[in-house]
CSV table of C-alpha atoms in Angstrom, one decimal:
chain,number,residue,atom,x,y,z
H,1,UNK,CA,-12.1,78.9,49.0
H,2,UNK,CA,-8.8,80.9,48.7
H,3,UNK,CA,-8.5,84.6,49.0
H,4,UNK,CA,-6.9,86.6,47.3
H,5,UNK,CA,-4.6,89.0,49.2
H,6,UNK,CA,-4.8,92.7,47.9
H,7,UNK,CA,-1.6,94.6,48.2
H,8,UNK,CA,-2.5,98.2,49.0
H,9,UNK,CA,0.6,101.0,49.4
H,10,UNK,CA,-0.7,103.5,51.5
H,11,UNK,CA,0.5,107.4,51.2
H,12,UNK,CA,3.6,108.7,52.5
H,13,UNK,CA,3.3,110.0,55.5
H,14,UNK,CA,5.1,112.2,57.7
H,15,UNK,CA,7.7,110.3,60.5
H,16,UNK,CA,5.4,110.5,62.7
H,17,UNK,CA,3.1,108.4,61.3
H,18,UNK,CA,6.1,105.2,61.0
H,19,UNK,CA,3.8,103.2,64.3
H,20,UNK,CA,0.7,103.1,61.4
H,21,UNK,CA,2.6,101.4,58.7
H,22,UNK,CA,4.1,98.8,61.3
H,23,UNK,CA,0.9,97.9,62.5
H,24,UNK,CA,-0.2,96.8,58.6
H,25,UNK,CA,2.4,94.7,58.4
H,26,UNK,CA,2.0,92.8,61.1
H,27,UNK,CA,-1.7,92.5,60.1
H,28,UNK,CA,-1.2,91.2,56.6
H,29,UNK,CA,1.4,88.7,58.1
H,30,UNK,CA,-1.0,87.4,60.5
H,31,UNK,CA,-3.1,87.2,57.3
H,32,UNK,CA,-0.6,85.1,55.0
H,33,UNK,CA,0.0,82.3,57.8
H,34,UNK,CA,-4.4,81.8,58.1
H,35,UNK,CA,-4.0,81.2,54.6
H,36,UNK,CA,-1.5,78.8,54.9
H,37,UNK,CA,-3.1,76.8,57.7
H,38,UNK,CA,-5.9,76.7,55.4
H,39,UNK,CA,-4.4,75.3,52.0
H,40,UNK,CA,-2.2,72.8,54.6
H,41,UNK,CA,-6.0,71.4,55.6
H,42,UNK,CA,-7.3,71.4,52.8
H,43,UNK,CA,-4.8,69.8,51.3
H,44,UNK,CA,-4.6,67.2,53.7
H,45,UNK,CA,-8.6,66.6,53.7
H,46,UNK,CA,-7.7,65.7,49.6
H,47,UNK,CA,-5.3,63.2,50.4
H,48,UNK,CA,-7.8,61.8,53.2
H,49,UNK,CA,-10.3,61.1,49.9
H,50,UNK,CA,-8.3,59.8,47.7
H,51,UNK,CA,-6.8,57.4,50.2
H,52,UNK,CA,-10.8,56.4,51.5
H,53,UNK,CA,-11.0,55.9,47.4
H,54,UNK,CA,-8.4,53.8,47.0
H,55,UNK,CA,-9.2,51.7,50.1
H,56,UNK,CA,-13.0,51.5,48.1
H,57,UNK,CA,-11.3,50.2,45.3
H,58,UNK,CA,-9.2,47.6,46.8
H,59,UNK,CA,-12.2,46.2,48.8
H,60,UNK,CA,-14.2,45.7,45.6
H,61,UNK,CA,-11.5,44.1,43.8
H,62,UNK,CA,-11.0,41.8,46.4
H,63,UNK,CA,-15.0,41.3,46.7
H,64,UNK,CA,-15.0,40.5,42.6
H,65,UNK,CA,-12.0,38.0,43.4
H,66,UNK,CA,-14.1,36.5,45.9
H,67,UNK,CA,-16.8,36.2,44.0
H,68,UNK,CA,-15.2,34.9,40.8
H,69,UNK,CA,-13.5,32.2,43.1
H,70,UNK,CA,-17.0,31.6,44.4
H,71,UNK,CA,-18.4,30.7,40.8
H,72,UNK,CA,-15.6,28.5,40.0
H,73,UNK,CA,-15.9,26.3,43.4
H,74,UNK,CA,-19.7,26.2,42.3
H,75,UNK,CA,-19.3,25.2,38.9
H,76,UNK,CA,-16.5,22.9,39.8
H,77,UNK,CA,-18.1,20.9,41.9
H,78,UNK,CA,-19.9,18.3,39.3
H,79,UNK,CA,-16.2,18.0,37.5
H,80,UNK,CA,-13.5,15.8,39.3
H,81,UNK,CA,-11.2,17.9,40.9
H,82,UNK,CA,-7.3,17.5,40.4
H,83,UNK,CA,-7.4,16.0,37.2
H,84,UNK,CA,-6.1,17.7,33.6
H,85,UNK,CA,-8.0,15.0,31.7
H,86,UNK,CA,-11.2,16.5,32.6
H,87,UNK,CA,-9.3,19.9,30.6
H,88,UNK,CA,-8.2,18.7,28.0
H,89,UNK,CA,-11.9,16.6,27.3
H,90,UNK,CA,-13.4,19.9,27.7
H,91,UNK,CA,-10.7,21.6,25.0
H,92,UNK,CA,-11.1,18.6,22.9
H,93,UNK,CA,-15.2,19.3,22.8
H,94,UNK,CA,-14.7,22.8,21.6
H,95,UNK,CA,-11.8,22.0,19.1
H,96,UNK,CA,-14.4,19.5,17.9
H,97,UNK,CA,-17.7,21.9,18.1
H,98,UNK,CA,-17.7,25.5,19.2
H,99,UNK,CA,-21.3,26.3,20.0
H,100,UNK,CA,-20.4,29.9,21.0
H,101,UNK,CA,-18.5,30.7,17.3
H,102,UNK,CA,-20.6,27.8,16.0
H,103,UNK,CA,-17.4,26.3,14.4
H,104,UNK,CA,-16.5,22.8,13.9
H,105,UNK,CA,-12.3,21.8,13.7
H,106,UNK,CA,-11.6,25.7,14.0
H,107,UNK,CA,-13.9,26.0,11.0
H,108,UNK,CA,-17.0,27.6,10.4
H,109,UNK,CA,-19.7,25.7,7.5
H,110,UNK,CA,-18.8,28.2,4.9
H,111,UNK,CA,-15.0,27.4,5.1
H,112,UNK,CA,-15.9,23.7,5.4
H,113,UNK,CA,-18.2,24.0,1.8
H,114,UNK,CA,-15.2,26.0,0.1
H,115,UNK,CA,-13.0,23.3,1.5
H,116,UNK,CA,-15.3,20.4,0.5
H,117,UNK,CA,-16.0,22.3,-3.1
H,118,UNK,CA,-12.0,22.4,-4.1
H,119,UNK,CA,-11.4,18.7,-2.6
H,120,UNK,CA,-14.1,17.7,-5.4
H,121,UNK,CA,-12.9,19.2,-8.1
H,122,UNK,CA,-9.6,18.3,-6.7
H,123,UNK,CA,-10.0,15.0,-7.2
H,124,UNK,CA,-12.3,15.0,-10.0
H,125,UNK,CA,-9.6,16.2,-12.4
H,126,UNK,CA,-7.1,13.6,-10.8
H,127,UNK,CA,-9.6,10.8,-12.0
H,128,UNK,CA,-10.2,12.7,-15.3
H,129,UNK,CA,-6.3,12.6,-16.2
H,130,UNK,CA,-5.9,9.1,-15.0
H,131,UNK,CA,-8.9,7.7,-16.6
H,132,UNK,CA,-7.7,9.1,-20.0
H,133,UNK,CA,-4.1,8.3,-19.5
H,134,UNK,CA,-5.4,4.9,-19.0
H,135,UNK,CA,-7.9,5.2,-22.1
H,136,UNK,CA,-4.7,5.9,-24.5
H,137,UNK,CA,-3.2,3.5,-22.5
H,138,UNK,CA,-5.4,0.6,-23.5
H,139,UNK,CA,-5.7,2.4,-27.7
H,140,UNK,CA,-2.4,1.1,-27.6
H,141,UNK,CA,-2.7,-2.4,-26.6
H,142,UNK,CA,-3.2,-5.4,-28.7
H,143,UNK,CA,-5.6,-8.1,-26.8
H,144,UNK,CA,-4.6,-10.6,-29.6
H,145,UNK,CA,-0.9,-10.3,-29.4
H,146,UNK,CA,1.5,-9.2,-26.6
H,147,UNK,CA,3.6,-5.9,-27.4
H,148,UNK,CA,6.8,-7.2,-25.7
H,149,UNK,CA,7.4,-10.9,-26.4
H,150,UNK,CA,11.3,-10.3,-27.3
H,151,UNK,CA,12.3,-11.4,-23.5
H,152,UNK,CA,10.3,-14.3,-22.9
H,153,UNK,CA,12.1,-17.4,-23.1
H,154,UNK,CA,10.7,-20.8,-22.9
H,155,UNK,CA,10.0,-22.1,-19.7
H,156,UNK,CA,9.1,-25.8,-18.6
H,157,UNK,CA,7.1,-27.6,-16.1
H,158,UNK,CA,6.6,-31.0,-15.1
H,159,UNK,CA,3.4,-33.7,-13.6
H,160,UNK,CA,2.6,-35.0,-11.7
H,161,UNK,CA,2.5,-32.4,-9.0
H,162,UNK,CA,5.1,-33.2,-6.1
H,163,UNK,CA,6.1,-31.3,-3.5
H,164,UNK,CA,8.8,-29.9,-3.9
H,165,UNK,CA,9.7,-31.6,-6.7
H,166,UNK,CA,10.8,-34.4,-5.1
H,167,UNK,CA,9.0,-37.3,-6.5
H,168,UNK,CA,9.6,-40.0,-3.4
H,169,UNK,CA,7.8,-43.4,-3.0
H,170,UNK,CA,7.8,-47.2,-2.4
H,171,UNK,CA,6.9,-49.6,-4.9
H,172,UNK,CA,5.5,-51.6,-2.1
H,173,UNK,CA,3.1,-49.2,-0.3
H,174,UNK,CA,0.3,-48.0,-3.0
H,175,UNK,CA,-0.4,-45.0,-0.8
H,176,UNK,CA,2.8,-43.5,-1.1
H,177,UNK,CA,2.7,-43.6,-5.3
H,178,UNK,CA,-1.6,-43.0,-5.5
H,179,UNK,CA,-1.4,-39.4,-5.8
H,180,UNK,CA,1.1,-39.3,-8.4
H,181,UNK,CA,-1.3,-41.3,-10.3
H,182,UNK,CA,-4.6,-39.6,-9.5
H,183,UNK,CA,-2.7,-36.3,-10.5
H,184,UNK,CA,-1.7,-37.5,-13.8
H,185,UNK,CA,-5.1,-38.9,-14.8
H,186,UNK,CA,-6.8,-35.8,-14.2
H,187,UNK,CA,-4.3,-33.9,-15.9
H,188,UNK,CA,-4.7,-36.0,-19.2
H,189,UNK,CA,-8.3,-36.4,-19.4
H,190,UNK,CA,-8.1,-33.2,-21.7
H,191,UNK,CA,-6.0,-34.9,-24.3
H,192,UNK,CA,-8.0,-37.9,-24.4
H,193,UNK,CA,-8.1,-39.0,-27.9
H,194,UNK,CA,-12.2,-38.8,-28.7
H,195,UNK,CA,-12.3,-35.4,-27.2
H,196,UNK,CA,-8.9,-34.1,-29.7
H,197,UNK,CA,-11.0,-35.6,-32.2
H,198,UNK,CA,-13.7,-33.7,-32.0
H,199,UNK,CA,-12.2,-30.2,-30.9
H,200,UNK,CA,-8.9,-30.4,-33.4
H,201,UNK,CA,-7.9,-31.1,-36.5
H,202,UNK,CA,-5.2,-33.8,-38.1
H,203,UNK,CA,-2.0,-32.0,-38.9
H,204,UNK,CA,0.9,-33.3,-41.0
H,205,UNK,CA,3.8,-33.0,-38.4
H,206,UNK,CA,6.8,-31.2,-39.3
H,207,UNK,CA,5.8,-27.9,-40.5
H,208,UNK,CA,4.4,-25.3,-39.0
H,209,UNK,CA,0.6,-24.5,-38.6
H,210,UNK,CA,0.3,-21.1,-39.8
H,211,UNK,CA,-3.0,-19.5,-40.2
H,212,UNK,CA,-3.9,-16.5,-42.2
H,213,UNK,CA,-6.8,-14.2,-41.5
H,214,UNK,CA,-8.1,-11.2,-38.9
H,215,UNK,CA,-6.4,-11.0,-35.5
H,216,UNK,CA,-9.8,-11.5,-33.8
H,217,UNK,CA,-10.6,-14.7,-36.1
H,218,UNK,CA,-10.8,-18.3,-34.2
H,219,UNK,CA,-7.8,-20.4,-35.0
H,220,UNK,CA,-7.8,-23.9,-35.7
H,221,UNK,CA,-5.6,-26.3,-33.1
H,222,UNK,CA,-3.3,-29.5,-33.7
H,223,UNK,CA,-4.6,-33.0,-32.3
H,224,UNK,CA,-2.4,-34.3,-29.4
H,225,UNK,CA,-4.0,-37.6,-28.2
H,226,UNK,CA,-3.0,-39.4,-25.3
H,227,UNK,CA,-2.3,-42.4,-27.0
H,228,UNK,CA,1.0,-40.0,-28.5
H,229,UNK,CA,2.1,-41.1,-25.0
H,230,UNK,CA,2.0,-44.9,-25.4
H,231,UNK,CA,3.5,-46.2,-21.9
H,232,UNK,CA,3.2,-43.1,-20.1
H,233,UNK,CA,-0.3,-42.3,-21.6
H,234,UNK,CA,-2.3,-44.1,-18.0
H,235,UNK,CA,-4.2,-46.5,-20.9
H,236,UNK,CA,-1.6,-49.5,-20.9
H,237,UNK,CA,-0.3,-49.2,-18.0
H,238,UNK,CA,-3.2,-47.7,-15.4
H,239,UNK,CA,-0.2,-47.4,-12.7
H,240,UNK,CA,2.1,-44.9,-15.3
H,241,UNK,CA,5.2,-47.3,-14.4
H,242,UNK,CA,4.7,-46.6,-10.3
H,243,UNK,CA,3.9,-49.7,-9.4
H,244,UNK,CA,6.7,-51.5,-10.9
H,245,UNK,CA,9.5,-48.8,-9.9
H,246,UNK,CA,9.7,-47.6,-13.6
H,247,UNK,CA,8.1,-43.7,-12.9
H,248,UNK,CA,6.6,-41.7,-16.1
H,249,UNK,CA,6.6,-37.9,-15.6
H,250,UNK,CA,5.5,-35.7,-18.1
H,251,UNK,CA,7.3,-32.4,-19.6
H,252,UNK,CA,5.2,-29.4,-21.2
H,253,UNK,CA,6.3,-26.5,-22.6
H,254,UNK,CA,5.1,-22.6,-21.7
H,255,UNK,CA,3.0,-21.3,-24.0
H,256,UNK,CA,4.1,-17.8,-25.7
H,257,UNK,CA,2.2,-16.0,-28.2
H,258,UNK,CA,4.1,-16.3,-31.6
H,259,UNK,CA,6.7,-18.4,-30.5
H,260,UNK,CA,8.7,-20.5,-33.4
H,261,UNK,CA,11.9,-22.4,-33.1
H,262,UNK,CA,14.5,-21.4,-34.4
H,263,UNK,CA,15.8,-22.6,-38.0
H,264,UNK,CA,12.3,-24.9,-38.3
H,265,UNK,CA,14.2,-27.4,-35.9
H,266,UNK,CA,11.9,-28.8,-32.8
H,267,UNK,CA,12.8,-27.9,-29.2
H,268,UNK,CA,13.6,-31.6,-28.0
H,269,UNK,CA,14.3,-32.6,-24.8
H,270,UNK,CA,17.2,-34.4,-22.9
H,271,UNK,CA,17.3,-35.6,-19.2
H,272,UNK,CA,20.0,-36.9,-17.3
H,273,UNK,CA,22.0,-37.3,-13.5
H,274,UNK,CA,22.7,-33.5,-12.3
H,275,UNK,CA,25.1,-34.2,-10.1
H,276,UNK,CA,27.1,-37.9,-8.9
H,277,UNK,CA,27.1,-41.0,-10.6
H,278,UNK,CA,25.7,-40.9,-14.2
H,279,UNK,CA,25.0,-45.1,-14.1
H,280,UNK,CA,22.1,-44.1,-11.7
H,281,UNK,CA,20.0,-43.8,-13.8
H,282,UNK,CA,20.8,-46.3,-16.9
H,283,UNK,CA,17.7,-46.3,-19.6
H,284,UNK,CA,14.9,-43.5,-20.6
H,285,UNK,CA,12.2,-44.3,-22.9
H,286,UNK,CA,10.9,-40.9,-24.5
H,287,UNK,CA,7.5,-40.2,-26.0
H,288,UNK,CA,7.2,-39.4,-28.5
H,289,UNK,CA,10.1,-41.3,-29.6
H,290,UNK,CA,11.4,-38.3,-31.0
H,291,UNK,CA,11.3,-36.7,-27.7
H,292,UNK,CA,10.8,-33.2,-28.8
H,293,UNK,CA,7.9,-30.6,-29.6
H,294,UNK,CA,6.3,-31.3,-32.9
H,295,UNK,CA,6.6,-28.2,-35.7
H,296,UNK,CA,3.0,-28.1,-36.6
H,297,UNK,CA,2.0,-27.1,-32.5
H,298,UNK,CA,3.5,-23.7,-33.3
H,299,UNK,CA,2.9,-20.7,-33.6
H,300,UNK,CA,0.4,-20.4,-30.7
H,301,UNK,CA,-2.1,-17.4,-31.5
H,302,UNK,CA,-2.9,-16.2,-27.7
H,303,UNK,CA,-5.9,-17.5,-25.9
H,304,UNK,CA,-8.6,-15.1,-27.4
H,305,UNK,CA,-8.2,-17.2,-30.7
H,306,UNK,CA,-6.5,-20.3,-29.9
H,307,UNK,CA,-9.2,-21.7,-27.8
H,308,UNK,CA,-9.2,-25.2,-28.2
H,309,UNK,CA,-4.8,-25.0,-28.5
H,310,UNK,CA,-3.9,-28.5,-26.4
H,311,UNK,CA,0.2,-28.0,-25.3
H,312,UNK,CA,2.4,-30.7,-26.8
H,313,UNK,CA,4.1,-33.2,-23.9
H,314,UNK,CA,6.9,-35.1,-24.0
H,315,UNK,CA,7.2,-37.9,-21.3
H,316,UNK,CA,10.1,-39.7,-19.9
H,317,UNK,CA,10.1,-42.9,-19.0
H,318,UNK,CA,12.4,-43.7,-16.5
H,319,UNK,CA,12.5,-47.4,-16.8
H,320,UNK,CA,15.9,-48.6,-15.1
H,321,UNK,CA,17.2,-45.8,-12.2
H,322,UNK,CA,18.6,-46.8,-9.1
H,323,UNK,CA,16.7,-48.1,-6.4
H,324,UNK,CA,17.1,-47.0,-2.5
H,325,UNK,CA,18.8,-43.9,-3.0
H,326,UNK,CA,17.8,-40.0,-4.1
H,327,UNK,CA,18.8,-39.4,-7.5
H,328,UNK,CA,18.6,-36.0,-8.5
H,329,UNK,CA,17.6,-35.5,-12.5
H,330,UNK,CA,17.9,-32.4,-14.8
H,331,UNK,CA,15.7,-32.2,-17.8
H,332,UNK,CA,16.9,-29.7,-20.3
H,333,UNK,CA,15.3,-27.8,-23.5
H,334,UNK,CA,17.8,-28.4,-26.3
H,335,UNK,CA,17.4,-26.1,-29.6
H,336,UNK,CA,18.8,-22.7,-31.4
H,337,UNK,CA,17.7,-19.9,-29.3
H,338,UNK,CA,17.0,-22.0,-26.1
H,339,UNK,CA,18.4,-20.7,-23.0
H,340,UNK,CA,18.8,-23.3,-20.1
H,341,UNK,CA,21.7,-22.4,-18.0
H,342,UNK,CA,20.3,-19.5,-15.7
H,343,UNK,CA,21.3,-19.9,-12.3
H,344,UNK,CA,18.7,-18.0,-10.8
H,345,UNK,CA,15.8,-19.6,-12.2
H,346,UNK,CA,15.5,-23.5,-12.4
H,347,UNK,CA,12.5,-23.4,-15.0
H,348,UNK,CA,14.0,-21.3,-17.8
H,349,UNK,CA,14.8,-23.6,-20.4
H,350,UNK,CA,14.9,-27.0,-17.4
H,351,UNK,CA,13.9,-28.3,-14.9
H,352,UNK,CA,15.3,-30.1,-11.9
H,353,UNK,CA,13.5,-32.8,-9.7
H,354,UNK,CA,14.9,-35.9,-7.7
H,355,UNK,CA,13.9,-39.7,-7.7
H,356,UNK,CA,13.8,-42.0,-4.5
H,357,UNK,CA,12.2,-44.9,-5.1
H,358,UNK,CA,12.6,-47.6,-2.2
H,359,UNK,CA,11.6,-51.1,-2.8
């Protein structure tokens, strides 16, 4: 511990008592540099501790370092070293489930039950709207008639079936004509005349068959036998003409809801050479003879009522085209209202096939 020096001021004395007052200072000077020596030591016995506590600190830092190093080389040694796909595995698991924070995709079970509880309702309003916009929807629609028919125009197809609507074959070879036959069999068996018998009913031809009553009431349907066919009807002539050169292929009509020609004058139907020499193809027989649509097939009610409705054919007889060589043929709708020159689609209103029949 420090002292504390006291200061004393001693009386005056006399001159002859100056050697006294010398002596004190001396003495209290001897005194000041003890004390020095003493706060020097002392002071350098502090910084001697806090250096030894500092060194203590640095040696158990580096002894934590060592351990932690220690636990890592322990628990690394089941895990392959070197690798960051080991890592990212490892961060994958606890993005995927946290046991620790017991959260699953960063999120605990009450977020995923609020998350799950606004998805549902979510989407069970989405459904509600769309199952009532489609309710009103189908208030609106008529099963018996369609809403739009203003822009469907009559459109045609042909049978038999042939690929690409290129009927070829050899009079010759059976094999190369059979199918043509087999597919236009099987397409009239359902105008065979005892089944239109029984199903429909006679009508007088030329006027329309209009039918009063409810929208959801069965309508009646006009008799078209096969016999209307004569030559091309497959009950003459088994063969339809194929076998002596002289092909039949038959012409039908789309069916649309409503649909009445124009003026009460039938749709009829004209074929003839597309493109080259007209002479290749020198005589068609139609059938009927008048080689149109009869009046009374029409209107057509829609398939709901119009069950037993039988589509009214017209067939062309092709009975003198040139042989050897690939004619091609355009059949077209002719009537008020009938549209048959669109480029872009070959079946509005005609159609267009070729014939190559080899001998």
């Amino acid at each position: 511990m420090r002292r504390q020096l006291r200061s004393r001021r001693g009386p005056v004395f006399p001159y002859g008592y100056g050697y006294r007052l010398d002596d004190q200072d001396e003495v209290n000077q001897n005194y000041l540099a003890d004390e020095e020596e003493e706060a020097e030591e002392e002071a350098r016995v502090m910084m001697a501790l806090e250096l030894e506590e500092e060194e203590d600190e640095e040696e158990k830092q580096e002894e934590e370092e060592e351990e932690k190093e220690q636990k890592e080389k322990e628990e690394g040694q089941g895990q392959p070293t070197g690798n960051s796909w080991w890592q990212q595995l490892q961060i994958l698991n606890e993005y995927l489930w946290d046991p620790e924070r017991r959260m699953s995709l960063s999120q605990t079970g009450q977020s995923w039950s609020l998350i799950l509880v606004i998805y549902f309702f979510f989407y069970a309003s989405l459904a509600a709207v769309v199952t009532v916009g489609m309710y009103m929807l189908f208030l609106t629609i008529i099963p018996y008639m369609p809403t739009f028919t203003e822009r469907m125009k009559p459109g045609v197809m042909i049978r038999p079936f042939a690929h690409s609507l290129n009927f070829s074959f050899n009079v010759s070879e059976p094999d190369t004509w059979q199918h043509y036959v087999i597919s236009l069999n099987g397409f009239l068996q359902g105008y065979n005349d005892s089944l239109q018998e029984e199903m429909n009913v006679d009508c007088p031809p030329g006027q329309y068959f209009i039918q009063d009553g409810d929208e959801d009431e069965d309508k009646k349907a006009c008799q078209f036998k096969r016999s209307f066919l004569k030559n091309c009807s497959g009950l003459e002539d088994p063969t339809f003409g194929y076998s002596t050169g002289q092909p039949c292929i038959l012409l039908k009509m789309n069916r649309i809801v409503g649909f009445r020609p124009e003026f009460g004058d039938p749709v009829k139907v004209s074929c003839k050479v597309q493109r080259g020499d007209e002479n290749n193809i020198r005589s068609i027989h139609y059938y009927p003879e008048s080689a149109s649509f009869d009046l009374r097939y029409y209107p057509y009610y829609g398939k709901l009522t119009h069950v037993n409705y039988t589509s009214p054919l017209v067939a062309m007889h092709f009975t003198d085209v040139v042989k050897n060589q690939v004619v091609p043929v355009q059949c077209q709708l002719k009537g008020k209202g009938i549209i048959n020159d669109v480029i872009n689609d070959r079946f509005v209103g005609r159609v267009i096939f070729t014939l190559n029949i080899e001998t």
